[in-house]
Amino acid sequence: MSDTPFGFGLPPEEPEDGDEGKKKDQQSGGGQGPANPFGFGDLPGAGGFGGPGADNPLAAMFGSLNPTDLGAAFQQLGQMLSYEGGPVNWDMAKQIARQTVAQGAPDGTKDASVGPAERKAVEEAVRLADLWLDDVTSLPSGSASAVAWSRAEWVEATLPAWQELVDPVAERVGAAMGDVLPEEMQAMAGPLIGMMRSMGGAMFGTQIGQAVGVLAGEVVGSTDIGLPLGPAGKAALLPANVEAFGKDLSVPQEEVRLYLALREAAHQRLFAHVPWLRSHLFGAVDGYARGIKVDTAKLEDVVGQFDPQNPEQLQDALQQGMFQPEDTPEQKAALARLETALALVEGWVDAVVHAAAKPRLSSADALRETLRRRRATGGPAEQTFATLIGLELRPRRLRDASRLWASLTDARGVDGRDGLWAHPDMLPTATDLDDPDGFVHREQLDFSELDKMLGEAAGGSHGKPDLRKKDDDVKGDDTEGDDAE
């Protein structure tokens, strides 16, 4: 599991793209060569990153400038960073992601356009997967279409979701960069903060583009991290990555493709027919990200002590972590809500897919265990997300949740199990995962009777029914982290 935070250097495993980024910066007129990736080395009077004022990154850059030189510095920075937008330069992110994809995956495979035979194979696998799922879930198909993507197409299709997930924490880092201004610069902080945000946008764009580009070489569909990254209603597989995934499993390629199609189609059903689920998950990510504080002291030290002759030092220092979760009840509740929701989503998919595949695929058990380990130990998608926002997007209790959903199927049937997705308050809580039998056999509330009693109360009945006990019986004693959004 990588602990690399969302820093300002490129991941060390892809130095080639970093070189390309430096060349691009030089061509735009703002770079000073590979010795200084941020382009501040030639500012008049700056003294370099390790010079006077190195205890503060802004003082190191601008501490000895007089007003005339400061204006020239602003002009030079403006030429280098003309971006004016949100906290992340997403145009740069897309460009670098596409460049990274073009370089090939870590296993040496290159991206290529998907041919007609591969598209047909994916369409047939998804179609068959939906037929099998009809027997094991009451949720209808959520796949209006089945698509086979190249890695570059995956990048294009998922960037809007990455933007929604990453922008909140990028805003916090941008604000933190302004917070490290030396006191003597506060009077002119307005334009300087704007310039720092532009620089932050470029750095974030570079890092996101690199991470998403690497991830495109490893994911097999649009729901690998348990969140819907692609367009609604499109069940997507990446044929090249599906082939690489099954290469060393001693399982026929057709079975690998079909099993992964089952997982993709099951995710699509859940997100299509549980309308509150997407906002619940994204809202929990947003709530957690907004509770993160940036270690500005570390930011000052890392940039202030940067040695232009040793650019790798910056990446090594940032690997120690720059994000600190707020130790507040709200932050803990957001994390608990997110982890529980992810476990319930992945556990439901795991249970449903196993029920559909077990009678039909001889390799069902082996594929199930492989994917469980990939998710539980932090697969490439989870690691990338941890890199982007400092959050491990991992269903830590996947096996517990899968067992609970399977027990619910036995006790209440498919309809009774899937009916719990009607509202977030009806779902099992983290406490219920500790005592699945207690939740499974807990007395169920008769909602028709509840509607009748509520109608009587709204009609002016003086004897209002006491629903608290029944309601507590349904939710359990501890619903922290699973409240409705």
Tab-separated table of N, CA and C in Angstrom, residues 9 22 34-37 306-317:
chain	number	residue	atom	x	y	z
A	9	GLY	N	5.240	16.309	-6.639
A	9	GLY	CA	6.191	15.673	-7.530
A	9	GLY	C	5.534	14.521	-8.239
A	22	LYS	N	8.625	18.486	-17.905
A	22	LYS	CA	9.623	19.560	-17.841
A	22	LYS	C	9.871	20.154	-19.228
A	34	PRO	N	15.755	21.131	-16.217
A	34	PRO	CA	15.392	20.044	-15.313
A	34	PRO	C	15.855	20.254	-13.884
A	35	ALA	N	16.801	21.148	-13.628
A	35	ALA	CA	17.264	21.340	-12.264
A	35	ALA	C	16.211	21.978	-11.383
A	36	ASN	N	15.257	22.677	-11.969
A	36	ASN	CA	14.223	23.341	-11.171
A	36	ASN	C	12.868	23.108	-11.799
A	37	PRO	N	12.126	22.122	-11.354
A	37	PRO	CA	10.864	21.782	-12.018
A	37	PRO	C	9.791	22.827	-11.867
A	306	PHE	N	14.187	22.586	-0.252
A	306	PHE	CA	14.354	21.901	-1.530
A	306	PHE	C	15.689	22.238	-2.166
A	307	ASP	N	16.423	21.209	-2.575
A	307	ASP	CA	17.711	21.371	-3.237
A	307	ASP	C	17.519	21.208	-4.739
A	308	PRO	N	17.701	22.274	-5.525
A	308	PRO	CA	17.507	22.169	-6.986
A	308	PRO	C	18.363	21.096	-7.636
A	309	GLN	N	19.503	20.751	-7.022
A	309	GLN	CA	20.367	19.724	-7.599
A	309	GLN	C	19.887	18.306	-7.282
A	310	ASN	N	18.861	18.196	-6.424
A	310	ASN	CA	18.353	16.881	-6.025
A	310	ASN	C	16.827	16.912	-6.016
A	311	PRO	N	16.203	16.961	-7.203
A	311	PRO	CA	14.743	17.083	-7.255
A	311	PRO	C	14.013	15.895	-6.630
A	312	GLU	N	14.672	14.713	-6.587
A	312	GLU	CA	14.005	13.563	-5.975
A	312	GLU	C	13.761	13.769	-4.487
A	313	GLN	N	14.513	14.690	-3.867
A	313	GLN	CA	14.364	14.957	-2.441
A	313	GLN	C	12.953	15.418	-2.116
A	314	LEU	N	12.356	16.186	-3.019
A	314	LEU	CA	11.002	16.689	-2.790
A	314	LEU	C	10.010	15.542	-2.703
A	315	GLN	N	10.100	14.609	-3.648
A	315	GLN	CA	9.184	13.468	-3.626
A	315	GLN	C	9.398	12.615	-2.385
A	316	ASP	N	10.668	12.397	-2.008
A	316	ASP	CA	10.964	11.576	-0.833
A	316	ASP	C	10.384	12.207	0.425
A	317	ALA	N	10.492	13.519	0.537
A	317	ALA	CA	9.976	14.205	1.723
A	317	ALA	C	8.460	14.143	1.783
